[in-house]
């Protein structure tokens, strides 16, 4: 019976990809291809692609080891979620203000980025746990929070960068608004708001096209794990709507922070 269960698990894992040496070769080839295309296209991200791939491999290996320890204990899972939130905020801060800042400035930016990146997710997850929609277990909280942190982090990074780029490109318009009596926050907001809001487009398009263009990972994972397609669809809908909510908050808060000169 044990052997049958193990075979069932292997069948589920191989339903998407076959784990083996060939997969390793494919992954390496894809990384080399991505780096080569970036190099030939002069995108400036060749090195970042390779580093990102290496980091992903190491971090996923570490994640598997850490989760095996913390996922069974609620307090340890909560601590792990706090670490996830801090790393996500630091990543967004680095994208928005640049990584060549002083340590003090970097820490300050990370703390401010906790507002758009971490706070919406924590509020949503705490609320659905309190309502008993989500079980108060690490197995449920960690992946749910991770998905939302990731969405809020990407949205914050995009919104912050686009707001800064727009303010740089249209500096003359900001100066003109100031000369007309606008306070700095209002002058910057008028210029940066629409540009920052474009960070919401990927999430909106993903939600609109789900099931028609994309089949998200949460849905596939639950089905392969044995859940019914109806249950998987409901869970995926919850994830997508949650991402829309946290991303909306992230854009508004990030734009406000940039307009006030905090980021």
Coordinates of C-alpha atoms in Angstrom, one line a residue:
X1 CA 0.0 0.0 0.0
X2 CA 2.8 2.3 0.8
X3 CA 4.4 1.6 -2.5
X4 CA 1.2 2.4 -4.3
X5 CA 0.9 5.8 -2.5
X6 CA 4.5 6.6 -3.4
X7 CA 3.8 5.8 -7.0
X8 CA 0.7 8.0 -6.9
X9 CA 2.8 10.9 -5.7
X10 CA 5.3 10.4 -8.4
X11 CA 2.6 10.2 -11.0
X12 CA 1.2 13.6 -9.8
X13 CA 4.7 15.1 -9.9
X14 CA 5.3 13.7 -13.4
X15 CA 1.9 14.9 -14.7
X16 CA 3.5 18.3 -15.4
X17 CA 7.2 17.6 -15.9
X18 CA 9.3 14.4 -15.5
X19 CA 11.9 14.9 -12.8
X20 CA 15.3 13.7 -13.9
X21 CA 18.6 14.7 -15.6
X22 CA 16.9 15.8 -18.8
X23 CA 14.9 18.4 -16.9
X24 CA 18.1 19.8 -15.4
X25 CA 19.6 20.1 -18.9
X26 CA 16.5 21.8 -20.2
X27 CA 16.6 24.3 -17.3
X28 CA 20.3 25.2 -17.9
X29 CA 19.6 25.5 -21.7
X30 CA 16.7 27.9 -21.0
X31 CA 18.8 30.1 -18.7
X32 CA 21.6 30.3 -21.3
X33 CA 19.0 31.1 -24.0
X34 CA 17.5 33.8 -21.9
X35 CA 20.9 35.3 -21.1
X36 CA 22.0 35.1 -24.7
X37 CA 18.9 36.8 -26.0
X38 CA 19.3 39.6 -23.5
X39 CA 22.9 40.0 -24.5
X40 CA 22.2 40.1 -28.2
X41 CA 19.2 42.4 -27.6
X42 CA 21.4 44.7 -25.5
X43 CA 18.7 44.9 -22.8
X44 CA 21.2 45.4 -20.0
X45 CA 19.7 42.5 -18.0
X46 CA 22.0 39.6 -19.1
X47 CA 23.8 39.4 -15.7
X48 CA 20.6 39.8 -13.8
X49 CA 18.9 36.9 -15.6
X50 CA 21.7 34.5 -14.7
X51 CA 21.9 35.7 -11.1
X52 CA 18.1 35.5 -10.8
X53 CA 18.1 31.9 -12.0
X54 CA 20.9 30.8 -9.6
X55 CA 19.2 32.6 -6.7
X56 CA 15.9 30.9 -7.6
X57 CA 17.5 27.5 -7.5
X58 CA 19.2 28.1 -4.2
X59 CA 16.3 29.9 -2.5
X60 CA 13.8 27.2 -3.5
X61 CA 16.1 24.5 -2.1
X62 CA 16.4 26.5 1.1
X63 CA 12.6 27.1 1.1
X64 CA 11.9 23.4 0.9
X65 CA 14.2 22.8 3.9
X66 CA 12.8 25.6 6.0
X67 CA 9.2 24.8 5.3
X68 CA 9.7 21.3 6.4
X69 CA 10.6 22.7 9.9
X70 CA 8.3 25.7 10.3
X71 CA 5.1 24.8 8.5
X72 CA 3.9 22.6 11.4
X73 CA 4.1 25.3 14.0
X74 CA 1.9 28.5 13.8
X75 CA 4.3 30.8 15.6
X76 CA 7.2 29.7 13.4
X77 CA 5.1 30.1 10.3
X78 CA 4.1 33.6 11.4
X79 CA 7.8 34.5 11.8
X80 CA 8.5 33.1 8.4
X81 CA 5.8 35.3 6.9
X82 CA 7.4 38.3 8.6
X83 CA 10.7 37.4 6.9
X84 CA 8.9 37.1 3.6
X85 CA 7.3 40.5 4.0
X86 CA 10.6 42.2 4.8
X87 CA 12.4 40.7 1.8
X88 CA 9.5 41.7 -0.5
X89 CA 9.6 45.3 0.9
X90 CA 13.4 45.4 0.5
X91 CA 13.1 44.2 -3.1
X92 CA 10.6 46.9 -4.0
X93 CA 12.6 49.6 -2.2
X94 CA 15.7 48.6 -4.2
X95 CA 13.8 48.9 -7.4
X96 CA 12.3 52.2 -6.6
X97 CA 15.1 54.1 -5.0
X98 CA 18.1 52.2 -6.3
X99 CA 20.5 49.9 -4.6
X100 CA 23.4 52.4 -4.5
X101 CA 22.0 54.2 -1.5
X102 CA 23.3 54.4 2.0
X103 CA 22.4 51.6 4.4
X104 CA 20.4 54.0 6.5
X105 CA 18.4 55.2 3.4
X106 CA 17.9 51.6 2.3
X107 CA 16.5 50.6 5.6
X108 CA 14.2 53.6 5.7
X109 CA 12.9 52.9 2.2
X110 CA 12.3 49.2 3.1
X111 CA 10.3 50.2 6.2
X112 CA 8.2 52.6 4.1
X113 CA 7.7 49.9 1.4
X114 CA 6.2 47.6 4.1
X115 CA 3.1 49.9 3.8
X116 CA 2.2 49.0 0.2
X117 CA 3.8 45.5 0.1
X118 CA 3.1 43.9 3.5
X119 CA 0.2 45.7 5.2
X120 CA -2.5 44.9 2.7
X121 CA -1.6 41.2 2.6
X122 CA -1.4 40.9 6.4
X123 CA -4.8 42.6 6.8
X124 CA -6.4 40.3 4.2
X125 CA -4.8 37.1 5.5
X126 CA -5.6 38.0 9.2
X127 CA -9.2 38.8 8.2
X128 CA -9.9 35.5 6.4
X129 CA -8.2 33.5 9.2
X130 CA -10.4 35.3 11.7
X131 CA -13.5 34.5 9.6
X132 CA -12.3 30.9 9.5
X133 CA -12.2 31.0 5.7
X134 CA -8.5 30.1 5.8
X135 CA -7.3 27.6 8.4
X136 CA -4.9 29.0 11.1
X137 CA -2.1 26.7 10.0
X138 CA 1.3 27.3 8.4
X139 CA 0.4 25.1 5.5
X140 CA -2.5 27.4 4.5
X141 CA -1.1 30.8 5.6
X142 CA 2.4 30.7 4.2
X143 CA 1.5 30.0 0.5
X144 CA -1.5 32.4 0.6
X145 CA 0.6 35.2 2.1
X146 CA 3.4 34.4 -0.3
X147 CA 1.2 34.8 -3.4
X148 CA -0.2 38.1 -2.1
X149 CA 3.3 39.4 -1.1
X150 CA 4.5 38.6 -4.6
X151 CA 1.7 40.4 -6.3
X152 CA 2.0 43.5 -4.0
X153 CA 5.8 43.5 -4.4
X154 CA 5.6 43.5 -8.2
X155 CA 2.9 46.2 -8.3
X156 CA 4.8 48.4 -5.9
X157 CA 8.0 48.1 -7.8
X158 CA 6.3 48.9 -11.1
X159 CA 4.2 51.7 -9.7
X160 CA 7.2 53.3 -8.0
X161 CA 9.5 53.1 -11.0
X162 CA 6.9 54.4 -13.4
X163 CA 6.0 57.2 -11.1
X164 CA 9.6 58.3 -10.8
X165 CA 10.3 58.0 -14.6
X166 CA 7.2 60.1 -15.4
X167 CA 8.3 62.7 -12.9
X168 CA 11.7 62.8 -14.4
X169 CA 10.5 63.0 -18.0
X170 CA 7.9 65.6 -17.2
X171 CA 9.8 67.7 -14.7
X172 CA 8.9 70.9 -16.5
X173 CA 5.2 70.2 -16.0
X174 CA 5.8 69.7 -12.3
X175 CA 7.6 73.1 -12.1
X176 CA 4.8 74.7 -14.1
X177 CA 2.2 73.3 -11.6
X178 CA 4.3 74.6 -8.7
X179 CA 4.4 78.1 -10.3
X180 CA 0.6 78.0 -10.5
X181 CA 0.3 77.5 -6.8
X182 CA 0.1 73.7 -6.5
X183 CA 1.8 72.3 -3.4
X184 CA 4.6 69.8 -4.2
X185 CA 2.5 66.7 -3.4
X186 CA -0.4 67.8 -5.6
X187 CA 2.0 68.8 -8.5
X188 CA 3.7 65.4 -8.4
X189 CA 0.5 63.5 -8.0
X190 CA -1.0 65.0 -11.1
X191 CA 1.9 63.8 -13.2
X192 CA 2.6 60.4 -11.6
X193 CA -0.8 59.0 -10.8
X194 CA -1.8 57.7 -14.3
X195 CA 1.7 56.3 -15.0
X196 CA 1.8 54.5 -11.6
X197 CA -1.7 53.0 -12.2
X198 CA -0.5 51.1 -15.3
X199 CA 1.2 48.7 -12.8
X200 CA -2.3 47.3 -12.3
X201 CA -2.7 46.2 -15.9
X202 CA -0.9 42.8 -15.7
X203 CA -3.1 41.7 -12.8
X204 CA -6.3 42.9 -14.4
X205 CA -5.5 41.2 -17.7
X206 CA -4.6 38.0 -15.8
X207 CA -7.9 38.0 -14.0
X208 CA -9.9 38.8 -17.2
X209 CA -8.2 36.1 -19.2
X210 CA -8.0 33.3 -16.6
X211 CA -9.3 30.1 -18.0
X212 CA -9.2 31.4 -21.6
X213 CA -5.6 32.3 -22.0
X214 CA -3.9 31.2 -18.7
X215 CA -4.4 28.4 -16.3
X216 CA -2.8 29.6 -13.1
X217 CA -0.6 27.6 -10.8
X218 CA -2.9 27.5 -7.8
X219 CA -5.6 25.8 -9.9
X220 CA -3.2 23.3 -11.5
X221 CA -1.6 22.5 -8.2
X222 CA -4.9 21.8 -6.4
X223 CA -6.2 19.6 -9.2
X224 CA -2.9 17.6 -9.3
X225 CA -3.1 17.4 -5.5
X226 CA -6.5 15.7 -5.7
X227 CA -9.0 18.5 -5.3
X228 CA -12.1 18.8 -7.5
X229 CA -11.9 21.2 -10.4
X230 CA -14.7 23.2 -8.8
X231 CA -12.8 23.6 -5.5
X232 CA -9.7 24.5 -7.4
X233 CA -11.6 27.1 -9.5
X234 CA -13.1 28.7 -6.4
X235 CA -9.7 28.8 -4.7
X236 CA -8.1 30.4 -7.8
X237 CA -10.9 33.0 -7.9
X238 CA -10.2 33.9 -4.3
X239 CA -6.5 34.3 -5.1
X240 CA -7.0 36.5 -8.2
X241 CA -9.5 38.8 -6.4
X242 CA -7.2 39.0 -3.4
X243 CA -4.4 40.0 -5.7
X244 CA -6.5 42.7 -7.3
X245 CA -7.3 44.1 -3.8
X246 CA -3.8 44.2 -2.5
X247 CA -2.4 45.5 -5.7
X248 CA -4.9 48.3 -5.8
X249 CA -3.8 49.4 -2.3
X250 CA -0.2 49.0 -3.2
X251 CA -0.5 51.3 -6.2
X252 CA -2.4 54.0 -4.3
X253 CA 0.0 53.9 -1.3
X254 CA 3.1 53.8 -3.5
X255 CA 2.0 56.8 -5.5
X256 CA 1.3 58.7 -2.4
X257 CA 4.7 58.0 -1.0
X258 CA 6.4 59.1 -4.2
X259 CA 4.3 62.2 -4.5
X260 CA 5.2 63.2 -0.9
X261 CA 8.9 62.7 -1.6
X262 CA 9.2 59.8 0.9
X263 CA 10.3 57.3 -1.7

